[in-house]
Amino acid sequence: MKKHAIAVALAGTAMTLTAAPVAAEDGEHPTLQDAIGSDDFTISASVRTRYETYENPFRSSGADAADLLSFRTIVKAGYDAGPVRFGGQLQDARAYWADAGTRISKAEVNALEFEGAYQSGSIRASSSADAAKLDVSAYTLAAQVGYTFNHASRPRLSLVGDIASGDNTDSTSYNRFDTLFGIRRGDWGPSSSLYGPLSRNNICDLGAKFEIKPSKRVDAFVAARTAWLDERTDAFAKTGIRDASGQSGRHAGEQIEARLRYWIAPNFAQLDVGGAALSKGKFLRSAPNVSNTRDTRYAYADLYFKF
């Protein structure tokens, strides 16, 4: 990963340029709303600069290592015309340093939480137009129990568990849960084009998460989870890795992730750094179409501007 030095230099330069002109007091920053908005017209925007890197893929194919520099700009606007309100969003996303094998996507209380969803309907057995239709019977469940300690830094410890059904080859129906129609959550690790071995498809997992917010400017968390396949003959999550014989077992591996965020200029510029490591289990090391058996390591650095 020869571009690391370049990325660090870019991030350092951006931080310097960002912090210099901004007043030290909280909330003193330029906004589009102040500049061109009104009581009826609201407008806001954000810009994210991200550098990310990984080595040793978790998918069935792809580059052994990759770096990516990306920029994302989002502008949101709304107009209140009285009885009718209009709103819209524009997004521009660009990526650099992507090699041929780099995948890029197009796209406080102490409580017990529980979520679930069940899918039904029909799906074709293959992509062929005349393929037979199969009934869909798939489900997902998610549970979390946590405790927030009585401390100024608001430390919180949570235990989590999830299950999303996989396709059972002995069933006459299609059983793989599809997140396109179900619950979407960001608890599976860093949201990224390069990284994302865990998803709500053919998975069972248990984990723990510790969060802390020592000041208005700083928050952080560290989390760990162990994952298994729900159905050993179906592809695991969205990795594309599958063992139709089921002989590679169910244990996919363990993931550890961490994140630290710091407001360089409160409510205007925020630095977000983090990473994850996937220790591959038997399945991700021995399934027939595994492309790399070494553990996956991933890191990123984001610089957000909100105005």
CSV table of N, CA and C in Angstrom, one decimal, residues 135-196:
chain,number,residue,atom,x,y,z
A,135,ASP,N,-41.6,-20.2,-3.5
A,135,ASP,CA,-42.2,-19.4,-2.4
A,135,ASP,C,-41.0,-18.9,-1.6
A,136,VAL,N,-41.1,-17.7,-1.1
A,136,VAL,CA,-40.1,-17.1,-0.2
A,136,VAL,C,-40.6,-17.2,1.3
A,137,SER,N,-39.7,-17.8,2.1
A,137,SER,CA,-40.0,-17.8,3.5
A,137,SER,C,-38.7,-17.6,4.3
A,138,ALA,N,-38.4,-16.3,4.6
A,138,ALA,CA,-37.2,-15.9,5.2
A,138,ALA,C,-37.4,-15.0,6.4
A,139,TYR,N,-36.5,-14.9,7.3
A,139,TYR,CA,-36.7,-14.1,8.5
A,139,TYR,C,-35.4,-13.5,9.0
A,140,THR,N,-35.5,-12.5,9.9
A,140,THR,CA,-34.3,-12.0,10.6
A,140,THR,C,-34.8,-11.6,12.0
A,141,LEU,N,-33.9,-11.7,13.0
A,141,LEU,CA,-34.1,-11.3,14.3
A,141,LEU,C,-32.9,-10.5,14.8
A,142,ALA,N,-33.1,-9.5,15.6
A,142,ALA,CA,-32.0,-8.8,16.2
A,142,ALA,C,-32.3,-8.4,17.7
A,143,ALA,N,-31.4,-8.5,18.6
A,143,ALA,CA,-31.7,-8.2,20.0
A,143,ALA,C,-30.4,-7.5,20.6
A,144,GLN,N,-30.7,-6.6,21.5
A,144,GLN,CA,-29.6,-5.9,22.2
A,144,GLN,C,-30.0,-5.5,23.6
A,145,VAL,N,-29.1,-5.7,24.5
A,145,VAL,CA,-29.4,-5.3,25.9
A,145,VAL,C,-28.1,-4.5,26.3
A,146,GLY,N,-28.4,-3.4,26.9
A,146,GLY,CA,-27.2,-2.5,27.3
A,146,GLY,C,-27.4,-1.8,28.6
A,147,TYR,N,-26.3,-1.3,29.1
A,147,TYR,CA,-26.4,-0.5,30.3
A,147,TYR,C,-25.5,0.7,30.2
A,148,THR,N,-26.0,1.9,30.5
A,148,THR,CA,-25.2,3.1,30.5
A,148,THR,C,-24.9,3.5,31.9
A,149,PHE,N,-23.6,3.6,32.2
A,149,PHE,CA,-23.1,3.9,33.5
A,149,PHE,C,-23.3,5.4,33.9
A,150,ASN,N,-23.5,5.6,35.2
A,150,ASN,CA,-23.8,7.0,35.7
A,150,ASN,C,-22.4,7.7,35.8
A,151,HIS,N,-21.9,8.2,34.7
A,151,HIS,CA,-20.6,8.9,34.7
A,151,HIS,C,-20.7,10.0,33.7
A,152,ALA,N,-19.9,11.0,33.9
A,152,ALA,CA,-19.9,12.1,33.0
A,152,ALA,C,-19.5,11.7,31.5
A,153,SER,N,-18.7,10.7,31.3
A,153,SER,CA,-18.4,10.3,30.0
A,153,SER,C,-19.4,9.3,29.3
A,154,ARG,N,-20.4,9.1,30.0
A,154,ARG,CA,-21.5,8.2,29.5
A,154,ARG,C,-21.0,6.9,28.9
A,155,PRO,N,-20.2,6.1,29.6
A,155,PRO,CA,-19.8,4.8,29.1
A,155,PRO,C,-21.0,3.9,29.0
A,156,ARG,N,-21.1,3.1,28.0
A,156,ARG,CA,-22.2,2.2,27.8
A,156,ARG,C,-21.7,0.9,27.3
A,157,LEU,N,-22.2,-0.2,27.9
A,157,LEU,CA,-21.8,-1.6,27.5
A,157,LEU,C,-23.1,-2.3,27.0
A,158,SER,N,-23.0,-2.9,25.8
A,158,SER,CA,-24.1,-3.5,25.2
A,158,SER,C,-23.7,-4.9,24.7
A,159,LEU,N,-24.7,-5.8,24.8
A,159,LEU,CA,-24.5,-7.2,24.2
A,159,LEU,C,-25.5,-7.3,23.1
A,160,VAL,N,-25.1,-7.8,22.0
A,160,VAL,CA,-26.0,-7.9,20.8
A,160,VAL,C,-26.0,-9.3,20.2
A,161,GLY,N,-27.1,-9.6,19.5
A,161,GLY,CA,-27.2,-10.9,18.8
A,161,GLY,C,-28.1,-10.7,17.6
A,162,ASP,N,-27.8,-11.4,16.6
A,162,ASP,CA,-28.5,-11.3,15.3
A,162,ASP,C,-28.6,-12.7,14.7
A,163,ILE,N,-29.7,-12.8,13.9
A,163,ILE,CA,-29.8,-14.0,13.0
A,163,ILE,C,-30.6,-13.6,11.8
A,164,ALA,N,-30.1,-14.0,10.6
A,164,ALA,CA,-30.8,-13.8,9.4
A,164,ALA,C,-30.7,-15.1,8.6
A,165,SER,N,-31.8,-15.6,8.2
A,165,SER,CA,-31.9,-17.0,7.6
A,165,SER,C,-31.1,-17.1,6.3
A,166,GLY,N,-30.6,-18.3,6.1
A,166,GLY,CA,-30.0,-18.7,4.9
A,166,GLY,C,-30.8,-19.6,4.1
A,167,ASP,N,-30.5,-19.9,2.9
A,167,ASP,CA,-31.3,-20.8,2.1
A,167,ASP,C,-31.0,-22.3,2.4
A,168,ASN,N,-32.1,-23.0,2.8
A,168,ASN,CA,-32.0,-24.4,3.1
A,168,ASN,C,-32.2,-25.3,1.9
A,169,THR,N,-31.3,-26.0,1.5
A,169,THR,CA,-31.4,-26.8,0.2
A,169,THR,C,-32.4,-27.9,0.4
A,170,ASP,N,-32.8,-28.3,1.6
A,170,ASP,CA,-33.8,-29.4,1.8
A,170,ASP,C,-35.2,-28.8,1.8
A,171,SER,N,-35.3,-27.5,1.7
A,171,SER,CA,-36.6,-26.9,1.7
A,171,SER,C,-37.1,-26.6,0.3
A,172,THR,N,-38.4,-26.7,0.1
A,172,THR,CA,-39.0,-26.4,-1.2
A,172,THR,C,-39.2,-24.9,-1.5
A,173,SER,N,-38.9,-24.1,-0.4
A,173,SER,CA,-39.1,-22.6,-0.6
A,173,SER,C,-37.7,-22.0,-0.5
A,174,TYR,N,-37.7,-20.7,-0.9
A,174,TYR,CA,-36.4,-20.0,-0.8
A,174,TYR,C,-36.3,-19.3,0.5
A,175,ASN,N,-35.2,-19.5,1.3
A,175,ASN,CA,-35.2,-19.0,2.7
A,175,ASN,C,-34.1,-18.0,3.0
A,176,ARG,N,-33.4,-17.5,2.0
A,176,ARG,CA,-32.3,-16.5,2.3
A,176,ARG,C,-32.9,-15.1,2.5
A,177,PHE,N,-32.7,-14.5,3.6
A,177,PHE,CA,-33.2,-13.2,3.9
A,177,PHE,C,-32.5,-12.2,3.0
A,178,ASP,N,-33.3,-11.2,2.5
A,178,ASP,CA,-32.8,-10.2,1.6
A,178,ASP,C,-33.0,-8.9,2.3
A,179,THR,N,-31.9,-8.2,2.5
A,179,THR,CA,-31.9,-6.9,3.2
A,179,THR,C,-32.6,-5.8,2.3
A,180,LEU,N,-32.7,-6.1,1.1
A,180,LEU,CA,-33.4,-5.1,0.2
A,180,LEU,C,-34.8,-4.8,0.7
A,181,PHE,N,-35.4,-5.8,1.3
A,181,PHE,CA,-36.8,-5.6,1.8
A,181,PHE,C,-36.9,-5.6,3.3
A,182,GLY,N,-35.8,-5.8,4.0
A,182,GLY,CA,-35.9,-5.9,5.4
A,182,GLY,C,-35.2,-4.8,6.2
A,183,ILE,N,-34.8,-5.1,7.4
A,183,ILE,CA,-34.1,-4.2,8.3
A,183,ILE,C,-32.7,-3.8,7.8
A,184,ARG,N,-32.5,-2.5,7.8
A,184,ARG,CA,-31.1,-2.1,7.4
A,184,ARG,C,-30.5,-1.5,8.7
A,185,ARG,N,-29.3,-1.9,9.0
A,185,ARG,CA,-28.6,-1.5,10.2
A,185,ARG,C,-27.1,-1.3,9.8
A,186,GLY,N,-26.4,-0.4,10.6
A,186,GLY,CA,-25.0,-0.2,10.4
A,186,GLY,C,-24.1,-0.8,11.5
A,187,ASP,N,-24.6,-1.9,12.1
A,187,ASP,CA,-23.9,-2.5,13.2
A,187,ASP,C,-22.9,-3.6,12.7
A,188,TRP,N,-22.7,-3.7,11.5
A,188,TRP,CA,-21.9,-4.8,11.0
A,188,TRP,C,-20.4,-4.5,10.7
A,189,GLY,N,-20.1,-3.2,11.0
A,189,GLY,CA,-18.7,-2.8,10.8
A,189,GLY,C,-18.7,-1.5,10.0
A,190,PRO,N,-17.5,-1.0,9.7
A,190,PRO,CA,-17.4,0.2,8.9
A,190,PRO,C,-18.2,0.1,7.6
A,191,SER,N,-18.9,1.2,7.3
A,191,SER,CA,-19.7,1.2,6.0
A,191,SER,C,-18.8,1.7,4.9
A,192,SER,N,-18.5,0.8,4.0
A,192,SER,CA,-17.5,1.0,3.0
A,192,SER,C,-17.7,0.2,1.8
A,193,SER,N,-17.1,0.6,0.7
A,193,SER,CA,-17.1,-0.1,-0.6
A,193,SER,C,-16.0,-1.3,-0.5
A,194,LEU,N,-14.9,-1.0,0.2
A,194,LEU,CA,-13.8,-1.9,0.3
A,194,LEU,C,-14.1,-3.0,1.4
A,195,TYR,N,-14.8,-2.6,2.5
A,195,TYR,CA,-15.0,-3.6,3.6
A,195,TYR,C,-16.4,-3.8,3.9
A,196,GLY,N,-16.7,-5.0,4.4
A,196,GLY,CA,-18.1,-5.3,4.7
A,196,GLY,C,-18.4,-6.8,4.6
